[in-house]
Amino acid sequence: MTTIAMTGSASGIGAATREILEAGGSEVIGIDLRGAEIVADLSTPEGREKAISETLERTDGNLDGLVTAAGIGPPNNPHKMLSVNCFGTLTLLEGLREALATSGGVAKVVAISSNSTTTVPDIPAELVAMCLAGDEQGALDLLDGYGEAAQNYAYAGGKTAVARFVRRNAPTEPWAGSGIRLNAIAPGATLTPLLQAGLDSDDFGPMIKSFPVPTGGFGTPHQVAAWIAHMMSDDADFLCGSVIFVDGGTDALVRPDSWPDTYEMQ
Ligand code: NAD
């Protein structure tokens, strides 16, 4: 039986993924604010430390997989959004890497990013760089200078840092070279409590409703979870460092020619 740790397991995309993985015979150790095997608040360093140490205790330091689904969206405090979505994710990826490397088989990791990474314009590069440098206070201080854009930048900037962490680290010795397949999924608008909170808000509701989804309507948690479950399966052993967009075509519509990008010799 494979043992998989999962943040954000109690609701939405995480809960739907948990259902599929458990039906397939995996043991899932949920990490969430409530309704999980490990109750921890990933917005704080103490909560992240608790999540990591309790996961290691429960698994004797051997983990077959990790899904990082915990997250909050706008409207929310920008600091909290960046702390949960970005630092709550990156800290767990780094803190559980060794346990994944000693799993014995090919361990799988799926980090949940977002198509906001490519569809929100003008995400500040300095914010993403600060996140990737692991400077949480520096990143939070930057947010204070973005005025009304702080919420959008906190969400999309944090999700961009998560995707870029995956791209940078997945093919390296400590990850691919240690038997870990690290990938990300970038969902589009998916009808979960997180999206519903945005739809219900006067500030973000009209924007979300006007966002184009070529396939029509919002995705369901199951439509995203089924992809994550596949990325966690042995059939995905050749997948490494990919950011998979499952978004009804929004990313392709907004920037059809931006990806794949050509490569130039220096
Ligand atoms: P959701 O609200 O249904 O689930 C999120 C889960 O994260 C909840 O169980 C919540 O309790 C948990 N969580 C929130 N803050 C936490 C904290 N401080 N510590 C521990 N757990 C915490 O939302 P969802 O839409 O299923 O979101 C899952 C992931 O997918 C998130 O990372 C989100 O950013 C991402 N995402 C969602 C959409 C969408 O449209 N729903 C689109 C792109 C990406």
PDB file of C-alpha atoms and ligand atoms in Angstrom:
ATOM      1  CA  MET A   1       0.000   0.000   0.000  1.00  0.00           C
ATOM      2  CA  THR A   2       1.300   3.469  -0.836  1.00  0.00           C
ATOM      3  CA  THR A   3       1.200   6.198   1.786  1.00  0.00           C
ATOM      4  CA  ILE A   4       0.475   9.700   0.552  1.00  0.00           C
ATOM      5  CA  ALA A   5       0.458  12.921   2.554  1.00  0.00           C
ATOM      6  CA  MET A   6      -1.969  15.578   1.376  1.00  0.00           C
ATOM      7  CA  THR A   7      -2.443  19.157   2.491  1.00  0.00           C
ATOM      8  CA  GLY A   8      -5.888  20.671   2.013  1.00  0.00           C
ATOM      9  CA  SER A   9      -7.452  17.210   2.111  1.00  0.00           C
ATOM     10  CA  ALA A  10     -10.706  18.282   3.777  1.00  0.00           C
ATOM     11  CA  SER A  11     -12.374  20.178   0.949  1.00  0.00           C
ATOM     12  CA  GLY A  12     -12.673  20.811  -2.771  1.00  0.00           C
ATOM     13  CA  ILE A  13      -9.950  19.489  -5.076  1.00  0.00           C
ATOM     14  CA  GLY A  14      -8.016  17.887  -2.190  1.00  0.00           C
ATOM     15  CA  ALA A  15     -11.053  15.989  -0.886  1.00  0.00           C
ATOM     16  CA  ALA A  16     -11.938  14.785  -4.401  1.00  0.00           C
ATOM     17  CA  THR A  17      -8.348  13.618  -4.943  1.00  0.00           C
ATOM     18  CA  ARG A  18      -8.312  11.854  -1.596  1.00  0.00           C
ATOM     19  CA  GLU A  19     -11.437   9.925  -2.562  1.00  0.00           C
ATOM     20  CA  ILE A  20      -9.881   8.653  -5.810  1.00  0.00           C
ATOM     21  CA  LEU A  21      -6.536   7.762  -4.210  1.00  0.00           C
ATOM     22  CA  GLU A  22      -8.202   5.890  -1.338  1.00  0.00           C
ATOM     23  CA  ALA A  23     -10.476   4.025  -3.740  1.00  0.00           C
ATOM     24  CA  GLY A  24      -7.285   2.924  -5.509  1.00  0.00           C
ATOM     25  CA  GLY A  25      -5.899   1.471  -2.272  1.00  0.00           C
ATOM     26  CA  SER A  26      -3.613   4.256  -1.057  1.00  0.00           C
ATOM     27  CA  GLU A  27      -3.442   5.408   2.529  1.00  0.00           C
ATOM     28  CA  VAL A  28      -3.875   9.184   2.687  1.00  0.00           C
ATOM     29  CA  ILE A  29      -2.630  11.240   5.618  1.00  0.00           C
ATOM     30  CA  GLY A  30      -4.587  14.467   5.455  1.00  0.00           C
ATOM     31  CA  ILE A  31      -3.187  17.757   6.714  1.00  0.00           C
ATOM     32  CA  ASP A  32      -5.706  20.539   7.144  1.00  0.00           C
ATOM     33  CA  LEU A  33      -7.161  23.080   9.551  1.00  0.00           C
ATOM     34  CA  ARG A  34      -9.849  20.567  10.526  1.00  0.00           C
ATOM     35  CA  GLY A  35     -11.220  17.176   9.508  1.00  0.00           C
ATOM     36  CA  ALA A  36      -7.794  15.663   8.855  1.00  0.00           C
ATOM     37  CA  GLU A  37      -5.383  13.171  10.435  1.00  0.00           C
ATOM     38  CA  ILE A  38      -2.967  16.029  11.105  1.00  0.00           C
ATOM     39  CA  VAL A  39      -4.490  19.336  12.139  1.00  0.00           C
ATOM     40  CA  ALA A  40      -2.072  22.144  11.369  1.00  0.00           C
ATOM     41  CA  ASP A  41      -2.221  25.759  10.237  1.00  0.00           C
ATOM     42  CA  LEU A  42       0.118  26.093   7.268  1.00  0.00           C
ATOM     43  CA  SER A  43       0.031  29.888   7.408  1.00  0.00           C
ATOM     44  CA  THR A  44       2.535  29.804  10.283  1.00  0.00           C
ATOM     45  CA  PRO A  45       6.073  28.398  10.636  1.00  0.00           C
ATOM     46  CA  GLU A  46       4.931  26.490  13.765  1.00  0.00           C
ATOM     47  CA  GLY A  47       2.006  24.904  11.910  1.00  0.00           C
ATOM     48  CA  ARG A  48       4.260  23.858   9.019  1.00  0.00           C
ATOM     49  CA  GLU A  49       6.777  22.358  11.464  1.00  0.00           C
ATOM     50  CA  LYS A  50       3.962  20.435  13.188  1.00  0.00           C
ATOM     51  CA  ALA A  51       2.687  19.138   9.837  1.00  0.00           C
ATOM     52  CA  ILE A  52       6.143  17.925   8.821  1.00  0.00           C
ATOM     53  CA  SER A  53       7.104  16.325  12.133  1.00  0.00           C
ATOM     54  CA  GLU A  54       3.752  14.545  12.575  1.00  0.00           C
ATOM     55  CA  THR A  55       3.887  13.265   8.984  1.00  0.00           C
ATOM     56  CA  LEU A  56       7.379  11.886   9.578  1.00  0.00           C
ATOM     57  CA  GLU A  57       6.265  10.296  12.875  1.00  0.00           C
ATOM     58  CA  ARG A  58       3.248   8.611  11.308  1.00  0.00           C
ATOM     59  CA  THR A  59       5.243   7.249   8.354  1.00  0.00           C
ATOM     60  CA  ASP A  60       8.544   6.386  10.058  1.00  0.00           C
ATOM     61  CA  GLY A  61      10.154   8.810   7.623  1.00  0.00           C
ATOM     62  CA  ASN A  62       9.041   6.905   4.491  1.00  0.00           C
ATOM     63  CA  LEU A  63       6.548   8.563   2.192  1.00  0.00           C
ATOM     64  CA  ASP A  64       5.395   7.389  -1.262  1.00  0.00           C
ATOM     65  CA  GLY A  65       3.697  10.585  -2.312  1.00  0.00           C
ATOM     66  CA  LEU A  66       2.698  14.144  -1.473  1.00  0.00           C
ATOM     67  CA  VAL A  67      -0.079  16.378  -2.793  1.00  0.00           C
ATOM     68  CA  THR A  68      -0.023  20.023  -1.728  1.00  0.00           C
ATOM     69  CA  ALA A  69      -3.597  21.233  -2.169  1.00  0.00           C
ATOM     70  CA  ALA A  70      -4.056  23.589   0.812  1.00  0.00           C
ATOM     71  CA  GLY A  71      -4.816  27.093  -0.315  1.00  0.00           C
ATOM     72  CA  ILE A  72      -6.991  30.152   0.043  1.00  0.00           C
ATOM     73  CA  GLY A  73      -8.100  32.594  -2.630  1.00  0.00           C
ATOM     74  CA  PRO A  74      -9.354  36.135  -2.841  1.00  0.00           C
ATOM     75  CA  PRO A  75     -10.990  37.851  -1.070  1.00  0.00           C
ATOM     76  CA  ASN A  76      -8.500  37.282   1.723  1.00  0.00           C
ATOM     77  CA  ASN A  77      -5.709  38.981   3.572  1.00  0.00           C
ATOM     78  CA  PRO A  78      -2.820  39.115   1.024  1.00  0.00           C
ATOM     79  CA  HIS A  79      -0.241  38.164   3.675  1.00  0.00           C
ATOM     80  CA  LYS A  80      -2.226  35.102   4.682  1.00  0.00           C
ATOM     81  CA  MET A  81      -2.729  34.079   1.047  1.00  0.00           C
ATOM     82  CA  LEU A  82       0.974  34.188   0.295  1.00  0.00           C
ATOM     83  CA  SER A  83       1.899  32.464   3.562  1.00  0.00           C
ATOM     84  CA  VAL A  84      -0.493  29.532   3.070  1.00  0.00           C
ATOM     85  CA  ASN A  85      -0.321  29.096  -0.705  1.00  0.00           C
ATOM     86  CA  CYS A  86       3.363  29.661  -1.239  1.00  0.00           C
ATOM     87  CA  PHE A  87       5.358  29.218   1.968  1.00  0.00           C
ATOM     88  CA  GLY A  88       2.973  26.552   3.334  1.00  0.00           C
ATOM     89  CA  THR A  89       3.624  24.627   0.124  1.00  0.00           C
ATOM     90  CA  LEU A  90       7.365  25.187  -0.398  1.00  0.00           C
ATOM     91  CA  THR A  91       8.196  24.413   3.243  1.00  0.00           C
ATOM     92  CA  LEU A  92       6.379  21.083   3.081  1.00  0.00           C
ATOM     93  CA  LEU A  93       7.956  20.163  -0.243  1.00  0.00           C
ATOM     94  CA  GLU A  94      11.404  20.771   1.189  1.00  0.00           C
ATOM     95  CA  GLY A  95      10.643  19.321   4.624  1.00  0.00           C
ATOM     96  CA  LEU A  96       9.263  16.031   3.278  1.00  0.00           C
ATOM     97  CA  ARG A  97      11.698  15.571   0.370  1.00  0.00           C
ATOM     98  CA  GLU A  98      13.997  13.241   2.280  1.00  0.00           C
ATOM     99  CA  ALA A  99      11.118  10.984   3.350  1.00  0.00           C
ATOM    100  CA  LEU A 100      10.043  10.805  -0.317  1.00  0.00           C
ATOM    101  CA  ALA A 101      13.576   9.969  -1.416  1.00  0.00           C
ATOM    102  CA  THR A 102      13.712   6.962   0.919  1.00  0.00           C
ATOM    103  CA  SER A 103      10.361   5.518  -0.182  1.00  0.00           C
ATOM    104  CA  GLY A 104      12.027   2.676  -2.045  1.00  0.00           C
ATOM    105  CA  GLY A 105       9.956   3.106  -5.209  1.00  0.00           C
ATOM    106  CA  VAL A 106       9.372   6.109  -7.462  1.00  0.00           C
ATOM    107  CA  ALA A 107       7.728   8.703  -5.218  1.00  0.00           C
ATOM    108  CA  LYS A 108       5.240  11.151  -6.724  1.00  0.00           C
ATOM    109  CA  VAL A 109       4.607  14.765  -5.784  1.00  0.00           C
ATOM    110  CA  VAL A 110       1.922  17.025  -7.210  1.00  0.00           C
ATOM    111  CA  ALA A 111       1.932  20.680  -6.157  1.00  0.00           C
ATOM    112  CA  ILE A 112      -1.237  22.605  -6.928  1.00  0.00           C
ATOM    113  CA  SER A 113      -0.419  25.841  -8.700  1.00  0.00           C
ATOM    114  CA  SER A 114      -2.996  27.728 -10.800  1.00  0.00           C
ATOM    115  CA  ASN A 115      -3.616  29.116 -14.265  1.00  0.00           C
ATOM    116  CA  SER A 116      -3.489  32.554 -12.606  1.00  0.00           C
ATOM    117  CA  THR A 117       0.278  32.150 -13.129  1.00  0.00           C
ATOM    118  CA  THR A 118      -0.123  32.872 -16.838  1.00  0.00           C
ATOM    119  CA  THR A 119      -3.471  34.657 -17.053  1.00  0.00           C
ATOM    120  CA  VAL A 120      -2.975  37.396 -14.420  1.00  0.00           C
ATOM    121  CA  PRO A 121      -0.929  40.176 -16.040  1.00  0.00           C
ATOM    122  CA  ASP A 122       2.132  41.913 -14.604  1.00  0.00           C
ATOM    123  CA  ILE A 123       2.897  39.613 -11.660  1.00  0.00           C
ATOM    124  CA  PRO A 124       5.923  41.307 -10.050  1.00  0.00           C
ATOM    125  CA  ALA A 125       9.105  39.322 -10.752  1.00  0.00           C
ATOM    126  CA  GLU A 126      10.641  40.643  -7.508  1.00  0.00           C
ATOM    127  CA  LEU A 127       7.825  39.039  -5.505  1.00  0.00           C
ATOM    128  CA  VAL A 128       8.316  35.652  -7.157  1.00  0.00           C
ATOM    129  CA  ALA A 129      12.088  35.917  -6.635  1.00  0.00           C
ATOM    130  CA  MET A 130      11.643  36.746  -2.946  1.00  0.00           C
ATOM    131  CA  CYS A 131       9.355  33.735  -2.512  1.00  0.00           C
ATOM    132  CA  LEU A 132      11.849  31.434  -4.203  1.00  0.00           C
ATOM    133  CA  ALA A 133      14.622  32.832  -2.001  1.00  0.00           C
ATOM    134  CA  GLY A 134      12.543  31.685   0.992  1.00  0.00           C
ATOM    135  CA  ASP A 135      12.309  35.204   2.401  1.00  0.00           C
ATOM    136  CA  GLU A 136       8.758  35.209   3.761  1.00  0.00           C
ATOM    137  CA  GLN A 137       8.982  38.523   5.628  1.00  0.00           C
ATOM    138  CA  GLY A 138      10.586  40.195   2.610  1.00  0.00           C
ATOM    139  CA  ALA A 139       7.802  38.914   0.352  1.00  0.00           C
ATOM    140  CA  LEU A 140       5.085  40.061   2.766  1.00  0.00           C
ATOM    141  CA  ASP A 141       6.716  43.513   2.954  1.00  0.00           C
ATOM    142  CA  LEU A 142       6.672  43.734  -0.859  1.00  0.00           C
ATOM    143  CA  LEU A 143       2.929  43.009  -0.907  1.00  0.00           C
ATOM    144  CA  ASP A 144       2.313  46.098   1.239  1.00  0.00           C
ATOM    145  CA  GLY A 145       3.573  48.266  -1.628  1.00  0.00           C
ATOM    146  CA  TYR A 146       1.165  46.923  -4.266  1.00  0.00           C
ATOM    147  CA  GLY A 147      -1.995  48.748  -3.111  1.00  0.00           C
ATOM    148  CA  GLU A 148      -5.204  47.371  -4.586  1.00  0.00           C
ATOM    149  CA  ALA A 149      -3.337  44.776  -6.642  1.00  0.00           C
ATOM    150  CA  ALA A 150      -1.920  43.097  -3.521  1.00  0.00           C
ATOM    151  CA  GLN A 151      -4.549  40.329  -3.388  1.00  0.00           C
ATOM    152  CA  ASN A 152      -4.161  39.383  -7.046  1.00  0.00           C
ATOM    153  CA  TYR A 153      -0.384  39.491  -6.833  1.00  0.00           C
ATOM    154  CA  ALA A 154      -0.333  37.511  -3.565  1.00  0.00           C
ATOM    155  CA  TYR A 155      -2.381  34.729  -5.152  1.00  0.00           C
ATOM    156  CA  ALA A 156      -0.871  34.647  -8.631  1.00  0.00           C
ATOM    157  CA  GLY A 157       2.677  35.470  -7.439  1.00  0.00           C
ATOM    158  CA  GLY A 158       2.626  32.697  -4.825  1.00  0.00           C
ATOM    159  CA  LYS A 159       1.296  30.196  -7.351  1.00  0.00           C
ATOM    160  CA  THR A 160       3.981  31.256  -9.852  1.00  0.00           C
ATOM    161  CA  ALA A 161       6.679  30.655  -7.239  1.00  0.00           C
ATOM    162  CA  VAL A 162       5.264  27.177  -6.611  1.00  0.00           C
ATOM    163  CA  ALA A 163       5.295  26.343 -10.346  1.00  0.00           C
ATOM    164  CA  ARG A 164       8.800  27.704 -10.767  1.00  0.00           C
ATOM    165  CA  PHE A 165      10.061  25.794  -7.719  1.00  0.00           C
ATOM    166  CA  VAL A 166       8.785  22.659  -9.430  1.00  0.00           C
ATOM    167  CA  ARG A 167      10.462  23.527 -12.761  1.00  0.00           C
ATOM    168  CA  ARG A 168      13.777  24.368 -11.104  1.00  0.00           C
ATOM    169  CA  ASN A 169      13.986  21.441  -8.720  1.00  0.00           C
ATOM    170  CA  ALA A 170      12.242  18.521 -10.417  1.00  0.00           C
ATOM    171  CA  PRO A 171      15.117  17.598 -12.760  1.00  0.00           C
ATOM    172  CA  THR A 172      17.872  17.901 -10.120  1.00  0.00           C
ATOM    173  CA  GLU A 173      19.742  15.218  -8.209  1.00  0.00           C
ATOM    174  CA  PRO A 174      17.841  15.669  -4.913  1.00  0.00           C
ATOM    175  CA  TRP A 175      14.527  15.163  -6.723  1.00  0.00           C
ATOM    176  CA  ALA A 176      14.562  13.225 -10.027  1.00  0.00           C
ATOM    177  CA  GLY A 177      17.972  11.819  -9.144  1.00  0.00           C
ATOM    178  CA  SER A 178      16.599  10.553  -5.846  1.00  0.00           C
ATOM    179  CA  GLY A 179      13.604   8.758  -7.315  1.00  0.00           C
ATOM    180  CA  ILE A 180      11.047  11.562  -6.867  1.00  0.00           C
ATOM    181  CA  ARG A 181       8.780  12.803  -9.655  1.00  0.00           C
ATOM    182  CA  LEU A 182       7.915  16.410  -8.867  1.00  0.00           C
ATOM    183  CA  ASN A 183       5.198  18.042 -11.011  1.00  0.00           C
ATOM    184  CA  ALA A 184       2.554  20.721 -10.717  1.00  0.00           C
ATOM    185  CA  ILE A 185      -1.019  21.084 -11.846  1.00  0.00           C
ATOM    186  CA  ALA A 186      -2.455  24.468 -12.812  1.00  0.00           C
ATOM    187  CA  PRO A 187      -6.236  24.315 -12.522  1.00  0.00           C
ATOM    188  CA  GLY A 188      -8.525  26.953 -13.914  1.00  0.00           C
ATOM    189  CA  ALA A 189     -11.739  28.119 -12.248  1.00  0.00           C
ATOM    190  CA  THR A 190     -13.067  25.050 -10.430  1.00  0.00           C
ATOM    191  CA  LEU A 191     -16.288  25.139  -8.455  1.00  0.00           C
ATOM    192  CA  THR A 192     -15.164  24.618  -4.843  1.00  0.00           C
ATOM    193  CA  PRO A 193     -15.758  26.584  -1.613  1.00  0.00           C
ATOM    194  CA  LEU A 194     -12.638  28.640  -2.498  1.00  0.00           C
ATOM    195  CA  LEU A 195     -14.063  29.734  -5.864  1.00  0.00           C
ATOM    196  CA  GLN A 196     -17.544  30.212  -4.394  1.00  0.00           C
ATOM    197  CA  ALA A 197     -16.139  32.686  -1.844  1.00  0.00           C
ATOM    198  CA  GLY A 198     -14.659  34.667  -4.741  1.00  0.00           C
ATOM    199  CA  LEU A 199     -17.906  34.516  -6.722  1.00  0.00           C
ATOM    200  CA  ASP A 200     -19.838  35.773  -3.686  1.00  0.00           C
ATOM    201  CA  SER A 201     -17.624  38.834  -3.240  1.00  0.00           C
ATOM    202  CA  ASP A 202     -18.504  42.191  -4.796  1.00  0.00           C
ATOM    203  CA  ASP A 203     -14.859  42.875  -5.673  1.00  0.00           C
ATOM    204  CA  PHE A 204     -13.912  39.565  -7.284  1.00  0.00           C
ATOM    205  CA  GLY A 205     -17.246  38.005  -8.311  1.00  0.00           C
ATOM    206  CA  PRO A 206     -17.773  40.011 -11.524  1.00  0.00           C
ATOM    207  CA  MET A 207     -14.128  39.491 -12.551  1.00  0.00           C
ATOM    208  CA  ILE A 208     -14.290  35.713 -12.059  1.00  0.00           C
ATOM    209  CA  LYS A 209     -17.620  35.489 -13.905  1.00  0.00           C
ATOM    210  CA  SER A 210     -16.237  37.430 -16.871  1.00  0.00           C
ATOM    211  CA  PHE A 211     -13.079  35.323 -17.128  1.00  0.00           C
ATOM    212  CA  PRO A 212     -13.284  33.368 -20.407  1.00  0.00           C
ATOM    213  CA  VAL A 213     -13.461  29.557 -20.191  1.00  0.00           C
ATOM    214  CA  PRO A 214     -13.587  28.216 -23.781  1.00  0.00           C
ATOM    215  CA  THR A 215     -15.139  24.876 -22.760  1.00  0.00           C
ATOM    216  CA  GLY A 216     -17.930  26.782 -20.965  1.00  0.00           C
ATOM    217  CA  GLY A 217     -18.647  26.963 -17.232  1.00  0.00           C
ATOM    218  CA  PHE A 218     -16.415  26.031 -14.325  1.00  0.00           C
ATOM    219  CA  GLY A 219     -14.526  22.793 -13.799  1.00  0.00           C
ATOM    220  CA  THR A 220     -15.583  20.311 -11.119  1.00  0.00           C
ATOM    221  CA  PRO A 221     -13.259  19.161  -8.319  1.00  0.00           C
ATOM    222  CA  HIS A 222     -13.369  15.640  -9.806  1.00  0.00           C
ATOM    223  CA  GLN A 223     -12.185  16.884 -13.218  1.00  0.00           C
ATOM    224  CA  VAL A 224      -9.018  18.243 -11.613  1.00  0.00           C
ATOM    225  CA  ALA A 225      -8.623  15.430  -9.070  1.00  0.00           C
ATOM    226  CA  ALA A 226      -8.639  12.762 -11.793  1.00  0.00           C
ATOM    227  CA  TRP A 227      -5.556  14.381 -13.356  1.00  0.00           C
ATOM    228  CA  ILE A 228      -3.789  14.608 -10.003  1.00  0.00           C
ATOM    229  CA  ALA A 229      -4.549  10.950  -9.319  1.00  0.00           C
ATOM    230  CA  HIS A 230      -3.049  10.035 -12.698  1.00  0.00           C
ATOM    231  CA  MET A 231       0.036  12.147 -11.957  1.00  0.00           C
ATOM    232  CA  MET A 232       0.363  10.221  -8.665  1.00  0.00           C
ATOM    233  CA  SER A 233       0.147   6.837 -10.388  1.00  0.00           C
ATOM    234  CA  ASP A 234       2.922   4.573 -11.691  1.00  0.00           C
ATOM    235  CA  ASP A 235       1.800   5.450 -15.232  1.00  0.00           C
ATOM    236  CA  ALA A 236       3.286   8.899 -14.603  1.00  0.00           C
ATOM    237  CA  ASP A 237       6.847   7.715 -13.901  1.00  0.00           C
ATOM    238  CA  PHE A 238       8.120   9.578 -17.008  1.00  0.00           C
ATOM    239  CA  LEU A 239       6.509  12.894 -16.000  1.00  0.00           C
ATOM    240  CA  CYS A 240       9.042  15.238 -14.402  1.00  0.00           C
ATOM    241  CA  GLY A 241       8.972  19.011 -13.897  1.00  0.00           C
ATOM    242  CA  SER A 242       5.752  19.517 -15.865  1.00  0.00           C
ATOM    243  CA  VAL A 243       3.104  22.110 -15.079  1.00  0.00           C
ATOM    244  CA  ILE A 244      -0.126  20.623 -16.383  1.00  0.00           C
ATOM    245  CA  PHE A 245      -2.862  23.131 -17.207  1.00  0.00           C
ATOM    246  CA  VAL A 246      -6.363  21.772 -16.646  1.00  0.00           C
ATOM    247  CA  ASP A 247      -8.380  24.909 -17.189  1.00  0.00           C
ATOM    248  CA  GLY A 248     -10.959  24.530 -19.934  1.00  0.00           C
ATOM    249  CA  GLY A 249      -8.675  26.311 -22.400  1.00  0.00           C
ATOM    250  CA  THR A 250      -8.263  29.673 -20.650  1.00  0.00           C
ATOM    251  CA  ASP A 251      -4.460  29.655 -20.746  1.00  0.00           C
ATOM    252  CA  ALA A 252      -4.429  28.675 -24.431  1.00  0.00           C
ATOM    253  CA  LEU A 253      -6.934  31.406 -25.215  1.00  0.00           C
ATOM    254  CA  VAL A 254      -5.056  34.158 -23.373  1.00  0.00           C
ATOM    255  CA  ARG A 255      -1.548  33.398 -24.667  1.00  0.00           C
ATOM    256  CA  PRO A 256      -1.680  30.970 -27.594  1.00  0.00           C
ATOM    257  CA  ASP A 257       1.863  31.642 -28.864  1.00  0.00           C
ATOM    258  CA  SER A 258       3.709  32.092 -25.562  1.00  0.00           C
ATOM    259  CA  TRP A 259       4.209  28.388 -24.979  1.00  0.00           C
ATOM    260  CA  PRO A 260       6.059  26.316 -25.952  1.00  0.00           C
ATOM    261  CA  ASP A 261       8.706  29.003 -26.125  1.00  0.00           C
ATOM    262  CA  THR A 262      11.676  28.659 -28.448  1.00  0.00           C
ATOM    263  CA  TYR A 263      15.149  28.076 -27.086  1.00  0.00           C
ATOM    264  CA  GLU A 264      18.087  30.178 -28.206  1.00  0.00           C
ATOM    265  CA  MET A 265      21.760  29.259 -27.827  1.00  0.00           C
ATOM    266  CA  GLN A 266      23.607  31.993 -25.907  1.00  0.00           C
TER     267      GLN A 266
HETATM  268  P1  NAD B   1     -11.072  24.568  -0.908  1.00  0.00           P
HETATM  269  O1  NAD B   1     -11.338  25.783  -0.105  1.00  0.00           O
HETATM  270  O2  NAD B   1     -12.227  23.682  -1.239  1.00  0.00           O
HETATM  271  O3  NAD B   1      -9.948  23.661  -0.207  1.00  0.00           O
HETATM  272  C1  NAD B   1      -8.778  24.222   0.322  1.00  0.00           C
HETATM  273  C2  NAD B   1      -8.377  23.454   1.570  1.00  0.00           C
HETATM  274  O4  NAD B   1      -7.192  24.077   2.085  1.00  0.00           O
HETATM  275  C3  NAD B   1      -9.447  23.499   2.679  1.00  0.00           C
HETATM  276  O5  NAD B   1      -9.698  22.202   3.181  1.00  0.00           O
HETATM  277  C4  NAD B   1      -8.822  24.399   3.713  1.00  0.00           C
HETATM  278  O6  NAD B   1      -9.219  24.123   5.063  1.00  0.00           O
HETATM  279  C5  NAD B   1      -7.329  24.143   3.503  1.00  0.00           C
HETATM  280  N1  NAD B   1      -6.546  25.250   4.076  1.00  0.00           N
HETATM  281  C6  NAD B   1      -6.767  26.578   3.880  1.00  0.00           C
HETATM  282  N2  NAD B   1      -5.933  27.301   4.655  1.00  0.00           N
HETATM  283  C7  NAD B   1      -5.172  26.411   5.330  1.00  0.00           C
HETATM  284  C8  NAD B   1      -4.153  26.543   6.303  1.00  0.00           C
HETATM  285  N3  NAD B   1      -3.766  27.743   6.769  1.00  0.00           N
HETATM  286  N4  NAD B   1      -3.582  25.419   6.802  1.00  0.00           N
HETATM  287  C9  NAD B   1      -4.000  24.191   6.370  1.00  0.00           C
HETATM  288  N5  NAD B   1      -4.967  24.003   5.456  1.00  0.00           N
HETATM  289  C10 NAD B   1      -5.565  25.103   4.959  1.00  0.00           C
HETATM  290  O7  NAD B   1     -10.354  25.082  -2.231  1.00  0.00           O
HETATM  291  P2  NAD B   1      -9.925  24.344  -3.587  1.00  0.00           P
HETATM  292  O8  NAD B   1     -10.452  25.179  -4.669  1.00  0.00           O
HETATM  293  O9  NAD B   1     -10.191  22.902  -3.542  1.00  0.00           O
HETATM  294  O10 NAD B   1      -8.359  24.616  -3.541  1.00  0.00           O
HETATM  295  C11 NAD B   1      -7.382  23.587  -3.597  1.00  0.00           C
HETATM  296  C12 NAD B   1      -6.128  24.166  -4.230  1.00  0.00           C
HETATM  297  O11 NAD B   1      -6.401  24.425  -5.618  1.00  0.00           O
HETATM  298  C13 NAD B   1      -5.676  25.497  -3.642  1.00  0.00           C
HETATM  299  O12 NAD B   1      -4.266  25.508  -3.564  1.00  0.00           O
HETATM  300  C14 NAD B   1      -6.140  26.518  -4.665  1.00  0.00           C
HETATM  301  O13 NAD B   1      -5.374  27.683  -4.633  1.00  0.00           O
HETATM  302  C15 NAD B   1      -5.965  25.740  -5.934  1.00  0.00           C
HETATM  303  N6  NAD B   1      -6.730  26.237  -7.072  1.00  0.00           N
HETATM  304  C16 NAD B   1      -8.078  26.318  -7.011  1.00  0.00           C
HETATM  305  C17 NAD B   1      -8.786  26.806  -8.098  1.00  0.00           C
HETATM  306  C18 NAD B   1     -10.280  26.935  -8.081  1.00  0.00           C
HETATM  307  O14 NAD B   1     -10.837  27.598  -8.963  1.00  0.00           O
HETATM  308  N7  NAD B   1     -10.979  26.320  -7.122  1.00  0.00           N
HETATM  309  C19 NAD B   1      -8.101  27.209  -9.252  1.00  0.00           C
HETATM  310  C20 NAD B   1      -6.710  27.095  -9.282  1.00  0.00           C
HETATM  311  C21 NAD B   1      -6.029  26.605  -8.189  1.00  0.00           C
END
